[in-house]
Amino acid sequence: MTAATHSPLFPQVPDSADAVLDGLDPEQREVATALHGPVCVLAGAGTGKTRAITHRIAYGVRAGILQPSSVLAVTFTNRAAGEMRGRLRQLGAQGVQARTFHSAALRQLQYFWPKAIGGGMPRLIDRKVQFVADAAAACRIRLDRGELRDVTAEIEWAKVTQTVPADYVLAAAKAGRVAPRDTAEIAQLYSVYEDLKRGRAVIDFEDVLLLTVGILQDRRDIAEQVRAQYQHFVVDEYQDVSPLQQRLLELWLGDRDDLCVVGDASQTIYSFTGATPDHLLDFRVRHPGATVVKLVRDYRSTPQVVHLANGLLAQARGRAADHRLELVAQRTAGPEPEYTEYTDEPAEAEGAARRIQDLLAAGVPASEIAILFRTNGQSETYEQALADAGIPYQLRGAERFFDRPEVRKAGVALRGAARFGGNDHLLDDAVDLPSQVRAVLSGEGWTPQPPAGSGAVRERWESLAALVNLAQDFAAARPRATLADLVAELDERAGSQHAPTVQGVTLASLHSAKGLEWDAVFLVGVAEGMMPIAYARTDEQIEEERRLLYVGVTRARERLHVSWSLARSPGGRPNRRPSRFLDGLRPGSAARAGRVVPAGSGGVERGFGTSAGRTGSVAPVQRRVQRTPARCRVCGRTLTDAGEMKLMRCDDCPSDMDEGLYERLREWRQEQARRSGQPAFCVFTDRTLMAIAEAAPDDERELARIPGVGMRKLRRHGADVLAICAGQEPAGEETGD
C-alpha cells in the first residue's frame, strides 16, 4: 500500500462495518442503518444525501446483511453513477451495481433479447434528430435546426410519459405543454418517426426503457430472474423520475419493498422533460410502512446563504412547497448575500467581472467561482465582460456564443450583406445600421417578438436578438459605423474570447448547474421576465422558476451575489424590476401578502404498518397541512397525522394520561350525549378526551389550547370539563351557546 493511499484523494478503507458509520450525523446514521423495508430519504440541498446512501449500502455489505451483487443503485447521470461507484470502493463495498436507469435497462435488454424476442437486438441510435428530420421530410413539414431539437424533445417527453402518437394531442393539452409546432403536426411526426425506426431496425434510448418494461410485464420467467438477481434497490434524485422510469422500478421490485429512495421536491426543475416529484411525495401513501428520514443539516453553505434559501421557499405554493424542508446551517458564519441593482445589462456584467477580479486577487481560485443565468442567451454579455477583464472562463452546458450555429450563420449573412448589400432588396428600406441588421437577421429567423414557449427555438431567437441588441449599442457608440464595421467588431470579439478554460470561472445556466457547487456564486439577471421567465404563466410554472432560483442559491458555499439591471442597454428605458422571488428578502423590499409554508424539520418518521405491496392495505388519506408546524412533545418529531396532532405526541410515544380522569370524562360525555340526543363524538371525540386527560388543564386558557376544543364547545362544556379535571363534580347542565 503506497503513501498515496492515505491521502485525501485515496482515504483509508474503514476497517469494519461499524467504522463505516463513523462521522455520520444522527439522521445520516438512521439512513445507513435502516436496511429493511421501504425507506424514503428527504434530503435538502447540501445535506450529504450521497454520503448517507453510499454509507448505507457499504454498511449493509460490510455487515453481511446485503450481498453486493444483489444491490442495484440507480441515478440519473453517468457522472453521478461514477461518483457513487467510487465512494463505494473507498468504503470497501466493491461489486455493487451503480448505474443510470438507461444503463441498467440496456444491460438487461441486451441479455434477455435473444430469449424474449429472438435474434439480434436492434441497433441503438445515439441521436434521434436525423430520424426526426427524415420524418419531417416524409410528412413534407419543414423544420429548421431549432425546431428539430424542440420536436425531438417533445417526442422524448411523450415516450417517457408513455404517450403513444394517437394520444399525444390530448396528453399535451392536459399537461399544458407549449408545443413548438401544431400538436397535430407533432403527433404525425411522432408516428412517422416510430415507423422509420421500425423500418430501419433501430431503437432509441426511450425504447430501451419501454422494451425492458414490455419484456418484464409479458415474461414472468424473465421478471423473476431479474428479481432473483437484484433484491435491494436504491434510487437517487427520486424527484426526477418519469412515469416510465417509475414503472420500470415497480417491475424490478415486484411485490417486494426493499427500496430506498432519496430526493428533494424543492429541487424539481425538470418537469418539462416528464420528471415529476409525485412519486417522491406519494411514497408514504404507496408504502404506509415506510421509514422516512429527513436530512436538513446543511454542510455546504454558510448560515447567511441557508437563510436566503429557506426564505425563498417560505412563500412557495403547491405540493412540493407543502413538503419543503427547512435547512439548518452547520458551517460558521460568512458574509451576507449581496444584492446589486445596475442600470443596464453591460453594467451588470462589468460589475460581476470587477467583483470576480477582487475575489481572484484575494486568492479565490477561478474554478471556485461561477456566474449562473436563466438562459444560455445571456452568456454573451458575461463572456465579453470576462474576456475584456482578462479573466479565463469556461462555459458549461452550452456552446460559446460565437460558436453557436445560428450565430455563425448570422455572421455569414451579415458579412455577405456588408459586401454586396447594394444588391440585397432586404436592405432597401433600412435607413441605419440597426435596421440593416434587423433586416438581415429576419431572414435567419429573428422576429420583433420572441416565440412562445421555451426550448431551442427560443434560445436561437435569443442569440439573434443579442446580435440585434449589440448592433444597436454599437451604433449608439459609433453613429457613423457601417455594416462592415460591425462585422469587423464581431470578428474581433469572437477572436478575443478563446481564453483558457481549464481553470476558468464557470459560466452556466441554472439548469446545468444542478448538482454542482462553488465558493462564490453570482446569480445574474434576477429580474421579472427572466426570473421567473416571461413564458412561465401558470402557478406550476412559476413555482418551478422559484425552485430553479433556489437551486442557484444553494450552489454557493460562502459568497453569494444577486444582481439585476433596470434596462437592457445603456440609455434604455429603466422599466425592469427585481424578481418577485426576492420580495421581503433583499434589503428595502416588502414581502408579498400570502401564506408562509411551514417547513419540515429533520428526523425520522417510523412506518405505522406493513407496506401495501405486502398486505394490500388501503393507503392513508392525505391530510391538510397545518398552518403552523406541530411537533411531538415527547420526541420532537413533526406531526402530520390529525389524531397525533390532537394529542401533540406520536402514537408510539409513551402517554402520561390519567386513566381515571379519562374514564370520568367518558362517563360525563355519555350523559351529555344522552341529554342532547346526539352521538357521543359530537360532544368530544375520543382523541380530544385523551388529549384533555393527558393535559389536565387548570383553566380555560389551557383547555382552549387543546385541538378539538373550539370556542363554542369551550362555552358550552368548559366549566364541566375543568371541574372534572379538578376532581370536582360537574354542574351537569348545559350553559347554552
XYZ file of C-alpha atoms in Angstrom:
737
model
C 0.000 0.000 0.000
C 1.521 3.291 -1.063
C 1.550 6.523 0.881
C -0.835 7.995 -1.649
C -3.488 5.600 -0.441
C -3.736 7.584 2.798
C -4.107 10.953 1.112
C -7.477 12.769 0.982
C -7.824 11.605 -2.607
C -7.422 7.982 -1.504
C -8.896 7.706 2.005
C -8.227 4.590 4.014
C -10.925 1.933 3.738
C -12.866 1.584 7.040
C -11.653 -1.492 8.916
C -15.118 -2.660 9.984
C -18.825 -2.243 9.358
C -19.165 -0.038 12.437
C -16.323 2.147 11.210
C -18.380 2.894 8.100
C -20.813 4.763 10.365
C -18.123 6.986 11.878
C -18.596 10.646 11.092
C -22.276 10.402 10.142
C -24.738 12.728 11.837
C -27.747 11.160 13.650
C -30.073 11.385 10.638
C -27.449 10.099 8.196
C -26.799 7.231 10.599
C -30.520 6.439 10.607
C -30.373 6.203 6.812
C -27.286 3.997 6.922
C -28.756 1.553 9.427
C -32.316 1.358 8.018
C -31.628 -1.643 5.804
C -35.018 -3.345 5.722
C -38.328 -2.378 4.184
C -39.106 0.799 2.272
C -37.069 3.874 3.216
C -37.629 7.415 1.953
C -34.861 9.970 2.485
C -35.978 13.572 2.086
C -32.680 15.368 1.675
C -32.307 19.121 1.406
C -29.567 20.763 -0.643
C -26.098 20.270 0.807
C -27.203 17.792 3.481
C -24.965 14.909 2.429
C -27.502 12.655 0.722
C -24.928 10.846 -1.414
C -22.803 10.282 1.678
C -25.786 8.862 3.537
C -26.912 6.400 0.869
C -23.407 5.206 -0.058
C -22.638 4.582 3.617
C -25.981 2.772 3.862
C -25.033 0.400 1.061
C -21.489 -0.019 2.380
C -22.665 -0.688 5.935
C -25.128 -3.326 4.715
C -22.442 -5.019 2.609
C -19.718 -4.865 5.268
C -22.113 -6.140 7.951
C -23.066 -9.107 5.758
C -26.703 -8.029 5.523
C -26.581 -7.169 1.805
C -24.852 -9.146 -0.904
C -23.026 -6.685 -3.219
C -24.283 -8.372 -6.378
C -27.890 -8.134 -5.180
C -27.849 -4.328 -4.833
C -28.770 -2.011 -7.705
C -28.217 1.701 -7.108
C -29.819 3.881 -9.759
C -29.223 7.548 -10.509
C -29.694 9.886 -13.453
C -26.292 10.766 -14.895
C -23.190 8.759 -15.696
C -21.175 11.264 -13.640
C -23.321 10.633 -10.557
C -23.188 6.862 -11.055
C -19.421 7.004 -11.390
C -19.118 9.091 -8.234
C -21.272 6.591 -6.359
C -19.154 3.653 -7.510
C -16.001 5.491 -6.452
C -17.345 6.206 -2.977
C -18.458 2.608 -2.539
C -14.972 1.377 -3.443
C -13.469 3.744 -0.869
C -15.825 2.262 1.722
C -14.894 -1.311 0.868
C -18.149 -2.195 -0.923
C -16.955 -3.361 -4.321
C -19.286 -5.274 -6.581
C -22.368 -3.091 -6.121
C -24.019 -2.058 -9.377
C -24.414 1.746 -9.595
C -25.940 2.737 -12.927
C -28.329 5.098 -14.642
C -31.838 3.863 -15.408
C -30.933 3.607 -19.094
C -27.666 1.789 -18.472
C -29.264 -0.781 -16.169
C -32.170 -1.341 -18.566
C -29.850 -1.632 -21.575
C -27.808 -4.400 -19.923
C -30.962 -6.353 -19.157
C -32.378 -5.779 -22.623
C -29.176 -6.986 -24.309
C -29.043 -10.088 -22.109
C -32.686 -11.120 -22.439
C -33.371 -10.089 -26.050
C -32.461 -13.468 -27.626
C -34.660 -15.285 -25.110
C -37.596 -12.878 -25.145
C -37.624 -11.701 -28.777
C -35.133 -13.806 -30.682
C -32.314 -12.822 -32.987
C -30.033 -9.862 -32.505
C -31.085 -6.691 -30.712
C -31.693 -3.671 -32.986
C -29.001 -1.025 -33.201
C -29.260 1.736 -30.608
C -29.079 5.224 -32.115
C -27.214 7.905 -30.177
C -29.128 10.842 -31.650
C -32.652 10.852 -32.987
C -32.544 14.275 -34.667
C -31.760 12.847 -38.107
C -34.664 10.426 -37.867
C -36.987 13.278 -36.877
C -35.677 15.245 -39.865
C -36.408 12.295 -42.137
C -39.890 12.019 -40.645
C -40.455 15.725 -41.315
C -39.347 15.285 -44.921
C -41.713 12.344 -45.327
C -44.557 14.480 -43.945
C -43.480 17.468 -46.078
C -43.112 19.561 -42.924
C -40.218 21.982 -42.953
C -38.313 22.243 -39.661
C -35.253 24.407 -39.045
C -32.480 23.236 -36.739
C -34.042 24.707 -33.616
C -37.459 23.253 -34.370
C -35.870 19.861 -34.973
C -34.399 19.926 -31.473
C -37.673 21.015 -29.927
C -39.802 18.457 -31.768
C -37.286 15.775 -30.787
C -37.573 16.838 -27.144
C -41.369 16.731 -27.421
C -41.229 13.158 -28.753
C -38.960 12.235 -25.846
C -41.455 13.729 -23.396
C -44.282 11.728 -24.980
C -42.339 8.491 -24.698
C -41.235 8.898 -21.059
C -44.836 9.699 -20.107
C -45.897 6.557 -22.025
C -47.976 8.553 -24.507
C -48.460 6.946 -27.922
C -48.755 9.105 -31.071
C -52.549 8.733 -31.230
C -52.886 10.160 -27.704
C -50.287 12.928 -27.958
C -52.625 15.845 -28.813
C -54.875 15.203 -25.839
C -51.985 14.456 -23.476
C -50.115 17.624 -24.452
C -53.224 19.738 -23.862
C -53.860 18.099 -20.500
C -50.263 18.671 -19.414
C -50.297 22.315 -20.576
C -47.389 21.767 -22.956
C -46.248 24.748 -25.036
C -45.518 22.790 -28.192
C -43.002 24.062 -30.767
C -45.418 23.241 -33.620
C -49.087 22.451 -34.001
C -49.749 19.418 -31.820
C -51.434 17.563 -34.689
C -48.252 18.007 -36.752
C -46.115 16.736 -33.876
C -48.373 13.706 -33.479
C -47.939 12.990 -37.184
C -44.155 13.419 -36.976
C -44.060 11.190 -33.898
C -45.978 8.435 -35.682
C -43.816 8.548 -38.815
C -40.654 8.682 -36.655
C -41.681 5.422 -34.984
C -42.435 3.845 -38.370
C -38.994 4.850 -39.696
C -37.253 3.301 -36.718
C -39.100 0.038 -37.145
C -38.339 0.020 -40.866
C -34.636 0.574 -40.242
C -34.449 -1.847 -37.295
C -33.163 0.691 -34.790
C -34.263 1.818 -31.327
C -33.693 4.993 -29.303
C -32.896 5.490 -25.615
C -36.550 5.743 -24.605
C -37.206 2.460 -26.399
C -34.631 0.833 -24.129
C -36.855 1.578 -21.144
C -40.104 0.830 -22.976
C -38.876 -2.512 -24.312
C -37.455 -3.560 -20.958
C -40.788 -2.702 -19.323
C -42.611 -4.687 -22.014
C -40.463 -7.784 -21.537
C -40.741 -7.714 -17.744
C -44.515 -7.297 -17.999
C -45.038 -10.054 -20.549
C -42.454 -12.612 -19.442
C -42.928 -13.641 -15.841
C -39.961 -16.003 -16.003
C -37.620 -13.185 -17.052
C -39.043 -10.837 -14.426
C -38.429 -13.457 -11.744
C -34.866 -13.948 -12.973
C -34.170 -10.201 -12.670
C -35.764 -10.090 -9.219
C -33.662 -13.036 -8.122
C -30.561 -11.104 -9.167
C -31.461 -7.747 -7.628
C -33.144 -7.779 -4.250
C -32.318 -4.350 -2.881
C -32.760 -1.053 -4.735
C -31.554 2.485 -4.093
C -32.775 5.379 -6.257
C -31.078 8.781 -6.090
C -32.705 12.065 -7.233
C -36.093 10.387 -6.952
C -37.897 13.687 -7.560
C -36.710 13.475 -11.179
C -38.160 10.080 -12.114
C -40.535 9.954 -15.057
C -43.649 7.749 -15.190
C -41.779 5.326 -17.431
C -38.830 5.032 -15.037
C -41.213 4.556 -12.127
C -42.948 1.715 -13.985
C -39.595 0.029 -14.623
C -38.693 0.357 -10.954
C -42.006 -1.227 -9.933
C -41.344 -4.182 -12.249
C -37.854 -4.633 -10.804
C -39.342 -4.691 -7.313
C -42.306 -6.968 -7.911
C -44.186 -7.481 -4.650
C -41.137 -6.660 -2.511
C -40.415 -3.405 -0.734
C -36.638 -3.420 -0.168
C -36.357 0.031 -1.676
C -34.594 3.190 -0.569
C -35.325 6.430 -2.416
C -33.742 9.823 -1.840
C -34.776 13.205 -3.200
C -35.914 16.753 -2.575
C -39.179 18.019 -4.065
C -37.838 21.579 -3.757
C -35.221 20.755 -6.396
C -37.672 19.559 -9.055
C -36.643 21.652 -12.075
C -37.006 19.241 -14.993
C -40.777 18.800 -15.246
C -40.609 19.828 -18.917
C -38.807 16.532 -19.602
C -41.505 14.448 -17.903
C -39.966 14.363 -14.414
C -42.436 14.597 -11.544
C -41.988 14.772 -7.747
C -45.316 12.977 -7.221
C -43.617 9.599 -6.825
C -41.468 11.026 -4.015
C -44.329 12.882 -2.347
C -46.645 9.852 -2.559
C -44.063 7.353 -1.320
C -45.613 7.069 2.141
C -49.033 6.605 0.521
C -47.797 3.681 -1.594
C -45.708 2.313 1.301
C -47.517 3.066 4.589
C -44.876 1.108 6.491
C -42.008 3.216 5.174
C -39.360 4.796 7.340
C -38.978 8.461 6.388
C -35.719 10.203 7.268
C -35.351 13.944 6.765
C -31.872 15.381 6.244
C -31.851 19.115 6.952
C -28.330 19.781 8.271
C -26.697 21.825 5.515
C -22.936 21.258 5.399
C -22.380 23.149 2.159
C -23.414 26.751 2.711
C -22.968 29.426 5.349
C -25.919 30.354 7.604
C -26.406 33.522 5.551
C -26.839 31.591 2.302
C -29.037 28.997 4.009
C -31.269 31.747 5.429
C -31.880 33.128 1.944
C -32.583 29.640 0.560
C -35.145 28.978 3.290
C -36.729 32.382 2.718
C -37.150 31.724 -0.997
C -39.314 28.670 -0.360
C -41.260 30.107 2.564
C -43.734 31.793 0.181
C -43.903 28.867 -2.256
C -47.140 27.109 -3.148
C -48.155 23.699 -4.383
C -47.462 20.123 -3.301
C -43.677 20.467 -3.392
C -43.894 23.551 -1.177
C -46.109 21.729 1.313
C -43.276 19.220 1.795
C -40.359 21.639 1.844
C -37.506 21.143 4.281
C -36.063 23.983 6.338
C -32.286 23.730 6.136
C -30.189 24.156 9.279
C -26.726 25.551 8.560
C -23.772 23.695 10.064
C -20.971 25.959 8.861
C -19.609 29.018 10.592
C -20.968 32.431 9.662
C -19.949 34.073 6.412
C -20.690 37.282 4.538
C -24.268 38.319 3.880
C -25.537 37.811 0.330
C -25.016 40.942 -1.753
C -27.819 42.479 -3.799
C -26.880 44.889 -6.555
C -29.027 46.840 -8.976
C -27.433 48.055 -12.232
C -28.581 50.500 -14.846
C -28.225 48.037 -17.730
C -27.012 44.553 -18.651
C -23.469 45.535 -19.754
C -23.014 47.382 -16.461
C -24.221 44.285 -14.600
C -21.729 42.088 -16.448
C -18.890 44.543 -15.864
C -19.828 44.754 -12.184
C -19.662 40.974 -11.863
C -16.275 40.951 -13.616
C -14.905 43.599 -11.205
C -16.042 41.646 -8.175
C -14.534 38.476 -9.607
C -11.233 40.287 -10.091
C -11.334 41.208 -6.402
C -12.005 37.602 -5.443
C -9.148 36.344 -7.608
C -6.832 38.937 -6.045
C -7.923 37.708 -2.608
C -6.852 34.175 -3.512
C -10.139 32.556 -4.509
C -9.392 30.111 -7.370
C -11.163 30.909 -10.627
C -12.526 27.354 -10.666
C -14.368 28.109 -7.414
C -16.354 30.991 -8.928
C -19.482 30.704 -11.073
C -21.845 33.034 -12.898
C -25.300 31.483 -13.219
C -28.029 32.759 -15.543
C -31.502 31.679 -16.596
C -30.948 31.179 -20.339
C -27.936 30.457 -22.500
C -28.719 33.602 -24.500
C -27.487 35.670 -21.539
C -23.981 34.266 -21.675
C -22.550 36.502 -24.413
C -22.555 39.655 -22.299
C -20.725 37.890 -19.475
C -18.331 36.129 -21.823
C -17.385 39.530 -23.210
C -17.064 41.187 -19.795
C -14.775 38.432 -18.512
C -12.737 38.467 -21.720
C -12.337 42.250 -21.505
C -11.122 41.881 -17.917
C -8.671 39.141 -18.882
C -10.439 36.572 -16.705
C -10.389 32.976 -18.019
C -13.737 31.211 -18.108
C -15.397 28.008 -19.182
C -18.923 27.691 -20.489
C -20.772 24.698 -19.079
C -23.731 23.037 -20.752
C -23.684 25.271 -23.824
C -21.522 26.312 -26.721
C -19.623 29.570 -26.692
C -21.785 32.327 -28.025
C -19.846 32.849 -31.233
C -19.579 29.095 -31.783
C -23.330 28.578 -31.856
C -24.569 27.539 -35.305
C -27.155 30.301 -35.528
C -24.563 32.935 -34.575
C -22.050 31.628 -37.120
C -24.744 31.550 -39.800
C -25.851 35.069 -38.875
C -22.237 36.215 -39.135
C -22.012 34.813 -42.663
C -25.241 36.582 -43.622
C -24.048 39.911 -42.164
C -20.679 39.569 -43.879
C -22.388 38.910 -47.216
C -24.696 41.899 -46.727
C -21.699 44.110 -45.902
C -20.034 43.130 -49.167
C -22.995 43.036 -51.504
C -25.679 44.961 -49.626
C -26.350 47.217 -52.568
C -27.891 44.275 -54.406
C -29.917 42.980 -51.452
C -33.581 44.001 -51.578
C -33.895 43.295 -47.826
C -31.852 46.422 -47.187
C -33.847 48.727 -49.448
C -35.808 50.239 -46.577
C -33.056 50.021 -43.940
C -32.042 53.561 -43.017
C -29.390 52.873 -40.371
C -27.122 50.150 -39.043
C -29.596 48.619 -36.531
C -32.336 48.416 -39.135
C -29.893 46.813 -41.598
C -29.007 44.150 -39.031
C -32.664 43.525 -38.234
C -33.430 43.167 -41.926
C -30.591 40.689 -42.499
C -31.330 38.635 -39.402
C -35.040 38.492 -40.168
C -34.010 36.130 -42.935
C -32.303 33.951 -40.311
C -35.324 33.691 -38.032
C -35.222 36.874 -35.935
C -38.610 38.478 -35.298
C -39.546 41.625 -33.348
C -41.456 39.482 -30.836
C -39.990 36.365 -29.207
C -41.530 32.989 -29.999
C -43.834 31.419 -27.438
C -42.526 28.757 -25.139
C -39.044 27.592 -24.299
C -36.516 25.292 -25.902
C -34.161 25.558 -28.851
C -36.335 27.903 -30.933
C -36.428 30.403 -28.083
C -32.684 30.050 -27.453
C -31.981 30.550 -31.153
C -34.102 33.696 -31.165
C -32.310 34.975 -28.068
C -28.927 34.519 -29.758
C -30.096 36.503 -32.785
C -31.723 39.105 -30.525
C -28.379 39.510 -28.745
C -26.802 40.399 -32.124
C -29.593 42.899 -32.829
C -29.040 44.487 -29.417
C -25.295 44.541 -29.978
C -25.828 46.381 -33.270
C -27.966 48.977 -31.513
C -25.341 49.532 -28.826
C -22.540 49.648 -31.414
C -24.418 52.235 -33.497
C -25.114 54.328 -30.419
C -21.401 54.413 -29.592
C -20.316 54.958 -33.232
C -23.092 56.764 -35.124
C -21.193 56.614 -38.443
C -20.417 52.904 -38.241
C -21.245 50.763 -41.243
C -22.298 47.148 -41.534
C -18.693 46.294 -42.423
C -17.523 47.961 -39.193
C -19.966 45.837 -37.205
C -18.753 42.640 -38.907
C -15.170 43.570 -38.004
C -16.267 44.150 -34.416
C -17.954 40.735 -34.296
C -14.820 39.062 -35.681
C -12.660 40.798 -33.088
C -14.998 39.787 -30.275
C -15.060 36.176 -31.426
C -11.293 36.064 -31.653
C -10.678 37.586 -28.227
C -12.761 35.026 -26.380
C -10.529 31.991 -26.891
C -9.316 32.113 -23.301
C -8.017 29.057 -21.446
C -10.934 27.164 -19.916
C -9.333 24.636 -17.590
C -9.044 26.895 -14.527
C -11.601 29.462 -15.527
C -14.669 30.966 -13.957
C -17.692 28.795 -14.754
C -20.499 30.277 -16.833
C -23.600 28.112 -16.655
C -27.355 28.119 -16.895
C -29.201 27.337 -13.687
C -30.366 24.016 -15.107
C -26.845 22.877 -15.978
C -25.578 23.944 -12.529
C -27.693 21.334 -10.735
C -25.516 19.043 -8.642
C -22.526 21.426 -8.594
C -21.215 23.918 -6.029
C -18.709 26.763 -5.806
C -17.220 29.005 -3.126
C -18.623 32.115 -4.805
C -21.739 32.305 -6.980
C -23.066 35.247 -8.985
C -26.781 34.939 -9.751
C -27.336 37.440 -12.546
C -30.379 38.775 -14.375
C -32.665 38.095 -11.410
C -35.416 40.354 -12.738
C -39.034 39.930 -13.728
C -39.301 38.448 -17.215
C -36.149 36.416 -16.705
C -36.730 35.023 -13.217
C -39.469 33.936 -13.483
C -39.065 33.649 -17.250
C -41.664 35.536 -19.260
C -43.369 32.431 -20.655
C -43.933 30.944 -17.180
C -47.579 31.803 -16.630
C -49.308 29.031 -14.724
C -48.890 28.604 -10.985
C -46.980 25.371 -11.567
C -44.570 27.053 -13.975
C -43.996 29.986 -11.614
C -43.250 27.638 -8.739
C -40.750 25.702 -10.844
C -38.987 29.001 -11.578
C -38.817 29.661 -7.839
C -37.290 26.227 -7.293
C -34.797 26.946 -10.064
C -33.643 30.077 -8.226
C -33.463 28.030 -5.015
C -31.139 25.575 -6.771
C -28.979 28.531 -7.841
C -28.768 29.949 -4.327
C -27.844 26.602 -2.811
C -24.889 26.207 -5.190
C -22.954 28.807 -3.140
C -20.756 27.739 -0.251
C -19.601 31.104 1.091
C -20.289 34.113 -1.105
C -23.454 34.875 -2.990
C -24.017 37.880 -5.245
C -27.516 38.529 -6.612
C -27.981 41.187 -9.281
C -30.387 42.607 -11.841
C -30.468 45.502 -14.297
C -33.131 48.123 -14.884
C -32.631 48.289 -18.641
C -31.247 46.073 -21.351
C -28.787 48.526 -22.887
C -27.124 51.810 -21.855
C -29.594 54.670 -22.084
C -32.521 52.271 -22.389
C -35.789 52.681 -20.592
C -35.411 51.510 -16.970
C -38.654 49.544 -16.858
C -37.438 46.353 -15.213
C -37.901 45.421 -11.579
C -36.215 42.836 -9.379
C -37.707 39.362 -9.310
C -40.804 38.922 -7.182
C -38.995 35.993 -5.560
C -36.719 38.474 -3.762
C -39.574 40.439 -2.194
C -39.119 40.505 1.549
C -35.636 39.001 1.263
C -33.482 41.724 -0.245
C -32.902 44.863 1.844
C -35.563 47.547 1.432
C -38.203 45.259 -0.078
C -41.528 44.258 1.412
C -42.818 40.716 1.473
C -45.793 39.923 -0.715
C -49.012 39.046 1.021
C -49.641 35.335 1.129
C -49.223 32.265 3.193
C -45.953 31.187 4.721
C -45.469 27.463 4.260
C -44.422 25.617 7.428
C -41.251 23.654 6.856
C -40.491 20.097 7.799
C -37.773 19.559 10.375
C -35.144 16.871 10.349
C -35.588 13.497 11.969
C -37.112 10.071 11.475
C -40.728 9.039 10.966
C -41.412 5.364 11.508
C -43.951 3.500 9.449
C -47.255 2.578 11.050
C -47.838 -0.769 9.376
C -46.684 -3.122 6.712
C -46.473 -1.870 3.182
C -49.333 -2.027 0.728
C -47.138 -4.123 -1.508
C -47.269 -6.952 1.024
C -50.674 -6.666 2.595
C -52.779 -4.805 0.083
C -53.746 -2.365 2.825
C -55.532 0.801 1.860
C -53.301 3.847 1.584
C -53.987 6.531 4.185
C -55.950 9.564 3.117
C -53.765 12.624 2.671
C -54.396 15.265 5.242
C -54.301 19.004 5.073
C -51.086 20.653 6.144
C -51.389 22.727 9.286
C -50.552 26.406 9.099
C -48.084 26.050 11.969
C -45.852 23.011 12.425
C -46.897 20.635 15.199
C -44.224 18.609 16.949
C -44.414 15.691 19.326
C -43.955 16.907 22.901
C -42.102 13.664 23.716
C -39.662 13.074 20.840
C -39.927 16.330 18.890
C -40.902 14.714 15.565
C -43.018 16.808 13.193
C -46.638 15.587 13.368
C -48.772 15.262 10.250
C -51.496 12.851 11.424
C -54.590 14.719 12.642
C -55.075 12.344 15.566
C -51.464 12.686 16.668
C -51.750 16.463 16.425
C -54.639 16.421 18.870
C -52.541 14.523 21.383
C -49.419 16.540 20.487
C -47.442 13.319 20.528
C -46.757 10.321 18.307
C -48.971 7.286 18.797
C -45.811 5.298 19.538
C -44.547 7.699 22.210
C -45.436 6.959 25.859
C -48.603 8.531 27.230
C -48.859 10.223 30.620
C -52.650 10.159 30.571
C -54.584 9.966 33.832
C -56.682 6.851 33.179
C -59.122 7.677 35.958
C -59.665 11.187 34.605
C -60.206 9.774 31.129
C -62.908 7.382 32.387
C -64.679 10.172 34.316
C -64.649 12.322 31.154
C -66.096 9.441 29.118
C -68.928 8.944 31.645
C -69.690 12.669 31.636
C -69.634 12.711 27.793
C -72.094 9.801 27.669
C -74.513 11.670 29.897
C -74.189 14.849 27.814
C -74.856 12.880 24.624
C -77.973 11.278 26.193
C -79.331 14.671 27.204
C -78.747 16.294 23.808
C -79.843 13.288 21.756
C -76.551 13.351 19.809
C -73.834 10.745 19.290
C -71.098 10.878 21.915
C -68.423 12.006 19.445
C -70.414 15.187 18.786
C -69.654 16.261 22.351
C -65.930 15.417 22.177
C -64.104 12.744 20.188
C -62.096 10.031 21.947
C -58.884 11.703 20.832
C -59.921 15.023 22.291
C -60.856 13.384 25.596
C -57.465 11.654 25.619
C -55.748 14.969 24.966
C -57.711 16.586 27.828
C -56.860 13.696 30.155
C -53.168 13.993 29.268
C -53.052 17.777 29.640
C -55.325 18.001 32.721
C -55.890 21.750 32.129
C -56.291 24.068 35.140
C -58.133 26.924 33.408
C -59.982 27.892 30.255
C -56.823 29.184 28.617
C -55.112 25.807 28.866
C -58.275 23.978 27.822
C -58.713 26.193 24.735
C -55.220 25.246 23.515
C -56.205 21.602 23.086
C -57.098 20.781 19.438
C -60.764 19.857 19.177
C -61.867 22.302 21.867
C -63.243 25.288 19.957
C -64.807 28.403 21.420
C -68.325 27.005 21.025
C -67.543 23.844 22.981
C -65.499 25.815 25.474
C -68.504 27.988 26.293
C -70.865 25.009 26.426
C -68.745 22.400 28.230
C -65.695 24.240 29.586
C -66.899 24.607 33.166
C -67.859 20.938 33.442
C -64.579 19.698 31.949
C -62.457 21.900 34.212
C -64.448 20.765 37.237
C -63.828 17.103 36.355
C -60.115 17.805 35.815
C -60.006 19.426 39.262
C -61.588 16.347 40.838
C -64.928 18.045 41.403
C -68.436 17.174 40.322
C -69.660 18.959 37.170
C -72.719 21.170 37.291
C -74.386 18.788 34.878
C -76.283 21.470 32.997
C -75.581 22.906 29.580
C -74.964 26.629 29.697
C -76.107 27.217 26.125
C -74.225 28.933 23.333
